[in-house]
Coordinates of C-alpha atoms in Angstrom, one line a residue:
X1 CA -39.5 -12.0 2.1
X2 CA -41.4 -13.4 -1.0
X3 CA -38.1 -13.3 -3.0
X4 CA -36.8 -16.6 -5.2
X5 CA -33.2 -17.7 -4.7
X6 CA -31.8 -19.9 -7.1
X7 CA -28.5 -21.7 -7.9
X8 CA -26.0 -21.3 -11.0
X9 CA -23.8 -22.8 -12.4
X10 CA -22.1 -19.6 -14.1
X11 CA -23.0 -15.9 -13.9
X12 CA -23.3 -16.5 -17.5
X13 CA -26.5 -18.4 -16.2
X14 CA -28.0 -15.6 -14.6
X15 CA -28.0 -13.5 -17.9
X16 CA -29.8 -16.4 -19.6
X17 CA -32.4 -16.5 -17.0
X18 CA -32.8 -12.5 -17.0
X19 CA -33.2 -13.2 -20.9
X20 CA -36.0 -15.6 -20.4
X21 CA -37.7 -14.6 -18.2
X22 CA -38.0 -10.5 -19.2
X23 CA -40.8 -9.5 -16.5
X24 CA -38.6 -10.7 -13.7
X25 CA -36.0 -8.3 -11.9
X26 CA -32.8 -11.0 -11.6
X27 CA -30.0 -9.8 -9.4
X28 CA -26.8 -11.8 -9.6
X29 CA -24.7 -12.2 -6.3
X30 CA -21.7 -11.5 -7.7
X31 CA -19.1 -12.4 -4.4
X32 CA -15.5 -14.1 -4.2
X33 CA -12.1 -13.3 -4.7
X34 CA -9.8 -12.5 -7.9
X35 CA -10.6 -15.6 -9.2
X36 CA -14.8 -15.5 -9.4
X37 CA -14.2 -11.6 -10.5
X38 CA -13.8 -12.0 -14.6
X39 CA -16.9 -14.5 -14.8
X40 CA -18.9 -11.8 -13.1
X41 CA -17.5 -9.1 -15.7
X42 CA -18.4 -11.5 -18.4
X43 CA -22.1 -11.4 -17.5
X44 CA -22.3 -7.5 -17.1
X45 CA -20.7 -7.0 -20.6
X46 CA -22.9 -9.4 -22.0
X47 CA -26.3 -8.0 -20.0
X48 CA -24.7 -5.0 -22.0
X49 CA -24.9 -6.4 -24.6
X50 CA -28.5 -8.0 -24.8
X51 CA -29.7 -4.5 -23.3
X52 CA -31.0 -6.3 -20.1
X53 CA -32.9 -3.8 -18.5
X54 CA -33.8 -6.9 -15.6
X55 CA -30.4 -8.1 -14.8
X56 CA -28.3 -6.5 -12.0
X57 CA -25.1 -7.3 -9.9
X58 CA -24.5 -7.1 -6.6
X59 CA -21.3 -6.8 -6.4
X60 CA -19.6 -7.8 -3.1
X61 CA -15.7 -9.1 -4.9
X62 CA -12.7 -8.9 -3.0
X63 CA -8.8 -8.0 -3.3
X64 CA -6.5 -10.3 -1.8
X65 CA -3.3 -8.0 -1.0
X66 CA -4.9 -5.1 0.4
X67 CA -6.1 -7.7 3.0
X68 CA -2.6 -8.7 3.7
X69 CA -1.4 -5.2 4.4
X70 CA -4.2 -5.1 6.6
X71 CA -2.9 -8.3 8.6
X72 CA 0.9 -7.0 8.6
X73 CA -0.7 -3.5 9.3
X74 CA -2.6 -4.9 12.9
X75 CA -0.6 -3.8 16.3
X76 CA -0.9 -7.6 17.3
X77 CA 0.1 -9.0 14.0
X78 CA 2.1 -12.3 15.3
X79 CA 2.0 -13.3 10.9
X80 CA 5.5 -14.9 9.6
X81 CA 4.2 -16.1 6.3
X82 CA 1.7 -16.5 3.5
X83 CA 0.4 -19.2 1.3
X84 CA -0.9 -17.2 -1.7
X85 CA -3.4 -18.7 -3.5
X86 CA -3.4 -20.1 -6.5
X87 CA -6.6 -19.9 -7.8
X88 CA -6.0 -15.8 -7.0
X89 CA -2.8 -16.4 -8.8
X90 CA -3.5 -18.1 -11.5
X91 CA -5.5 -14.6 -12.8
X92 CA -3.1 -12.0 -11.1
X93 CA -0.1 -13.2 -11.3
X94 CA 2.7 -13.3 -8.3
X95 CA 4.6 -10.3 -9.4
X96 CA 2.6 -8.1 -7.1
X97 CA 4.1 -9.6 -4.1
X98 CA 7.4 -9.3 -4.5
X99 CA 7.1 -5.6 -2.9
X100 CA 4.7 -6.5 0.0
X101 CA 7.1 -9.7 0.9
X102 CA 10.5 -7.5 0.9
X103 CA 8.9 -4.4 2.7
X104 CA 7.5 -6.5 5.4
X105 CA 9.7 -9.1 5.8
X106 CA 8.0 -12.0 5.8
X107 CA 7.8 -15.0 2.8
X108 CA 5.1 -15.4 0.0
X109 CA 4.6 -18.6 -1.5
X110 CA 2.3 -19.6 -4.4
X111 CA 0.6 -22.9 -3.7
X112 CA -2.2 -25.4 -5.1
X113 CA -5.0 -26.7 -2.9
X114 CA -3.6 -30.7 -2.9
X115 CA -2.2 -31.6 0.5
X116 CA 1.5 -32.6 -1.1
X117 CA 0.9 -28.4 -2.5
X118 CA 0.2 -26.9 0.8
X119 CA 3.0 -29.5 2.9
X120 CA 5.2 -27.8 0.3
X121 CA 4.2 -24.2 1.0
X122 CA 4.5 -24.6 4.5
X123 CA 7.8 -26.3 3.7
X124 CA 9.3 -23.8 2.1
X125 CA 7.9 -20.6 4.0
X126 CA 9.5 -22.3 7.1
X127 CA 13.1 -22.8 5.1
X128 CA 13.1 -19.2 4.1
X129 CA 12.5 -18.2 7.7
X130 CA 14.9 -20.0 9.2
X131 CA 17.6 -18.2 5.8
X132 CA 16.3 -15.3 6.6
X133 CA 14.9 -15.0 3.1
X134 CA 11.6 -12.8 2.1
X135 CA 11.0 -14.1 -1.0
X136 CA 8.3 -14.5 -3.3
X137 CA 8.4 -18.6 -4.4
X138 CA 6.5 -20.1 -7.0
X139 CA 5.3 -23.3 -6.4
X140 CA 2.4 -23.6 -8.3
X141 CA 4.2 -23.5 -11.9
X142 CA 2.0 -26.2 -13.4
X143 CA -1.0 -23.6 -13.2
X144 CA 0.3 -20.1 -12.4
X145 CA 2.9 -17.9 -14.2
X146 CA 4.4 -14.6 -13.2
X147 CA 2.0 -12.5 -14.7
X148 CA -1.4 -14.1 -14.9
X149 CA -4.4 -14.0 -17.2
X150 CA -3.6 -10.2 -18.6
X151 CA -7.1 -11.0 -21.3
X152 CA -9.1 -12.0 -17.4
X153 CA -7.3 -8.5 -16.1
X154 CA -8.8 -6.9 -19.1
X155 CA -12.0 -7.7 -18.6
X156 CA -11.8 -7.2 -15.0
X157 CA -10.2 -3.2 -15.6
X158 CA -13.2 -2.7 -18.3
X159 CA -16.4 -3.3 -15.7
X160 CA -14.9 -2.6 -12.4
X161 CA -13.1 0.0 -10.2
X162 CA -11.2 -0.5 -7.0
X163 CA -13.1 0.3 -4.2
X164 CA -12.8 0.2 -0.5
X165 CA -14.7 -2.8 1.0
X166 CA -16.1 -4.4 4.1
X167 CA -14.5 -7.7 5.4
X168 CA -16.5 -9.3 7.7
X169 CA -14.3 -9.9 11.1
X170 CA -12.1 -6.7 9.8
X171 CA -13.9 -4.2 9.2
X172 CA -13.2 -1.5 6.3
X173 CA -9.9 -2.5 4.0
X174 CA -8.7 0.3 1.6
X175 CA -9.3 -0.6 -2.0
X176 CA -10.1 -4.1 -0.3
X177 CA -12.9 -4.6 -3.1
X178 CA -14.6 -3.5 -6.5
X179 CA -17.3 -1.9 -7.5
X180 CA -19.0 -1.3 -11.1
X181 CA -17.5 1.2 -12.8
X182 CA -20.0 4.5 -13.7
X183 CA -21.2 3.4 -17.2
X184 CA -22.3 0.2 -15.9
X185 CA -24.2 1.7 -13.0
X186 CA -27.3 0.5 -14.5
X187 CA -26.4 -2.7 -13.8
X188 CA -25.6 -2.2 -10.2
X189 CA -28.1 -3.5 -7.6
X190 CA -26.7 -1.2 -5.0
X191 CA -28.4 1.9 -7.0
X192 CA -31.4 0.5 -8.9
X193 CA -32.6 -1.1 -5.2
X194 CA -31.4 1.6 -2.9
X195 CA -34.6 2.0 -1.1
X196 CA -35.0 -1.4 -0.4
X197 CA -31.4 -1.8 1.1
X198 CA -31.7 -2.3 4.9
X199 CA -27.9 -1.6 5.3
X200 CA -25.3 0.2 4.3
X201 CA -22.2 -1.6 2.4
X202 CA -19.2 0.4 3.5
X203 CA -20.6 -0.3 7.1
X204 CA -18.7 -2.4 9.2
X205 CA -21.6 -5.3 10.0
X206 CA -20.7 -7.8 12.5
X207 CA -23.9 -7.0 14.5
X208 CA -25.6 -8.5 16.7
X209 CA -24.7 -12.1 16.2
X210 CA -21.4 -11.4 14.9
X211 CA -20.5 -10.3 18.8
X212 CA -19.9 -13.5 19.7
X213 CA -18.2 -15.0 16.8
X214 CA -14.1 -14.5 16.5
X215 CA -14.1 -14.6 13.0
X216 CA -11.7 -11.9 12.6
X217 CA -8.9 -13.7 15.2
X218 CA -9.3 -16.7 13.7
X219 CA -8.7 -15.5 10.0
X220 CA -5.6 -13.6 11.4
X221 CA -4.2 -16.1 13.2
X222 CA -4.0 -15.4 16.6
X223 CA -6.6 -17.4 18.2
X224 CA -7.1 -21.1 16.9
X225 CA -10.5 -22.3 16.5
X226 CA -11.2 -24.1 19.4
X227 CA -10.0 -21.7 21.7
X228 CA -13.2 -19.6 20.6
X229 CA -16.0 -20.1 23.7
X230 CA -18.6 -20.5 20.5
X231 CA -16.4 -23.3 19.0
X232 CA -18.6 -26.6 18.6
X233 CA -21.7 -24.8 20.8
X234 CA -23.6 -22.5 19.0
X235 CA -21.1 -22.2 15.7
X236 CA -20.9 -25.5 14.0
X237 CA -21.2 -26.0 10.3
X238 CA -25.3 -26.8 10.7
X239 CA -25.4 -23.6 12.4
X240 CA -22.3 -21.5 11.6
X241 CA -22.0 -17.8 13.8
X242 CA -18.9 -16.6 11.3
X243 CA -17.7 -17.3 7.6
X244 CA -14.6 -19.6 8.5
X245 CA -17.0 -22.2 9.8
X246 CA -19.2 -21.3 6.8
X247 CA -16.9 -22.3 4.4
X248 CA -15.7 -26.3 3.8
X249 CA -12.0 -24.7 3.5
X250 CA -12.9 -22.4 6.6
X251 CA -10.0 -22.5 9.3
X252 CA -13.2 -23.5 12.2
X253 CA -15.0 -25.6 10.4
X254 CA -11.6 -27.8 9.4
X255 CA -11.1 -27.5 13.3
X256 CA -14.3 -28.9 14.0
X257 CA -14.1 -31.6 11.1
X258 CA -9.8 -32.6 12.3
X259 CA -9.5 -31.2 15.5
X260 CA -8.5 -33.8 18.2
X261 CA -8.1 -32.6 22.2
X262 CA -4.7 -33.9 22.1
X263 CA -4.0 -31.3 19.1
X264 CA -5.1 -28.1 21.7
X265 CA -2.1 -26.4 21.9
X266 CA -0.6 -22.9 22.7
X267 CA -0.8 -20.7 19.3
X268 CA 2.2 -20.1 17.7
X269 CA 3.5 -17.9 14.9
X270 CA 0.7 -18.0 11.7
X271 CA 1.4 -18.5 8.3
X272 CA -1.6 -17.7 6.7
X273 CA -3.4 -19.0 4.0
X274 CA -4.6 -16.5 2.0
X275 CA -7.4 -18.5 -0.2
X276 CA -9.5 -18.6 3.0
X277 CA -11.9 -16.0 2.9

């Protein structure tokens, strides 16, 4: 639509570029999880700073747990276990968890991204099962303590607000997301484009091509990738329908990197990891 796209390295990027280049309106796509939100904080504070009045965020961040209640919350849940991220971790802390993981009954375990990290996740989310333990387990001590970056919580609790949020494949969360808080509304694309927005954020938008893709099964575990009629047709990575084959850590498109026919088996009890979005 005549707009420019371009890549950065750090939101911190995008202020510079707002800075230089002062007749240009520069919108930063401010998405991910706990782990991507104090960066983005960083930049508005420092847009405040400089007074930007051509710098703006769209902010599209979210919340890990409140997507796990979701999960355990679904009629069909068939989830025993979750790998809780690290990288979410390491700014949050684990602490959180112990709650969710007694009240519903099922383990949490803190894990890296190596393959010996996630072997060991699975390895010990399957021991407290068969204890009939629902624990929250460290595993990720080199990088994540109990409490997390409280100075990247700061930030965080000084720019944003918890808000409820969109997940593509699930529809609405409750406080599933952030938004800017009030005296940073000047920075919030949302408001300063309004007019130009074509949709609606707390809308639920997995339509029309979202129809055919299974996006939200596959994230909750109970349908593997392959068993979706898409899978390898019209959603491959080239030409993904949904965000798990959109992503190199995405559950379809490790399917359609790994998967062998001998491998198609009945799905069984999930343990989720929670790092794929």
């Amino acid at each position: 639509a005549g707009a420019q796209v371009l890549t950065v390295y750090s939101p911190l990027d995008a202020v510079t570029y707002a800075q230089q280049h002062p007749d240009t309106e520069v919108v930063f796509f401010a998405v991910g999880f706990e782990t991507t939100i104090p960066s983005t904080a960083l930049a508005v504070l420092q847009a405040q700073q400089l007074a930007l009045p051509n710098f703006s965020v769209l902010a599209s961040h979210v919340r890990v747990l409140p997507a796990m209640e979701a999960l355990m919350e679904a009629p069909d849940n068939r989830v025993q276990g979750f790998l809780a991220a690290g990288h979410v971790c390491v700014i949050t802390g684990y602490y959180h968890y112990q709650e969710f993981a007694r009240r519903n009954r099922v383990p949490v375990v803190v894990t890296g991204f190596e393959p010996v990290d996630l072997l060991q996740g699975i390895l010990e989310c399957v021991t407290q099962l068969e204890a009939g333990n629902f624990q929250v387990q460290n595993s990720y001590g080199r990088t994540v303590d109990r409490h997390g970056n409280l100075n990247a919580q700061r930030i965080v609790e000084s720019v944003y607000e918890v808000a409820d949020q969109s997940w593509r494949g699930f529809g609405i969360i409750p406080s599933g997301g952030y938004r800017l808080q009030k005296q940073f509304k000047h920075f919030d694309a949302y408001k300063r484009f309004e007019s130009h927005l074509t949709t609606d954020r707390s809308l639920d938008q997995t339509q029309p091509v979202e129809q055919r893709c299974q996006a939200g099964l596959v994230m909750s575990g109970r349908l593997k990738p392959c068993d979706c009629p898409e899978f390898g047709k019209a959603c491959t990575p080239d030409s993904p329908l949904g965000s798990p084959m959109v992503s190199s850590e995405g559950a379809c498109a490790a399917y359609f990197r790994y998967h062998s026919p001998v491998s198609h088996l009945a799905p069984g009890p999930a343990i989720v990891d929670g790092a794929t979005p």
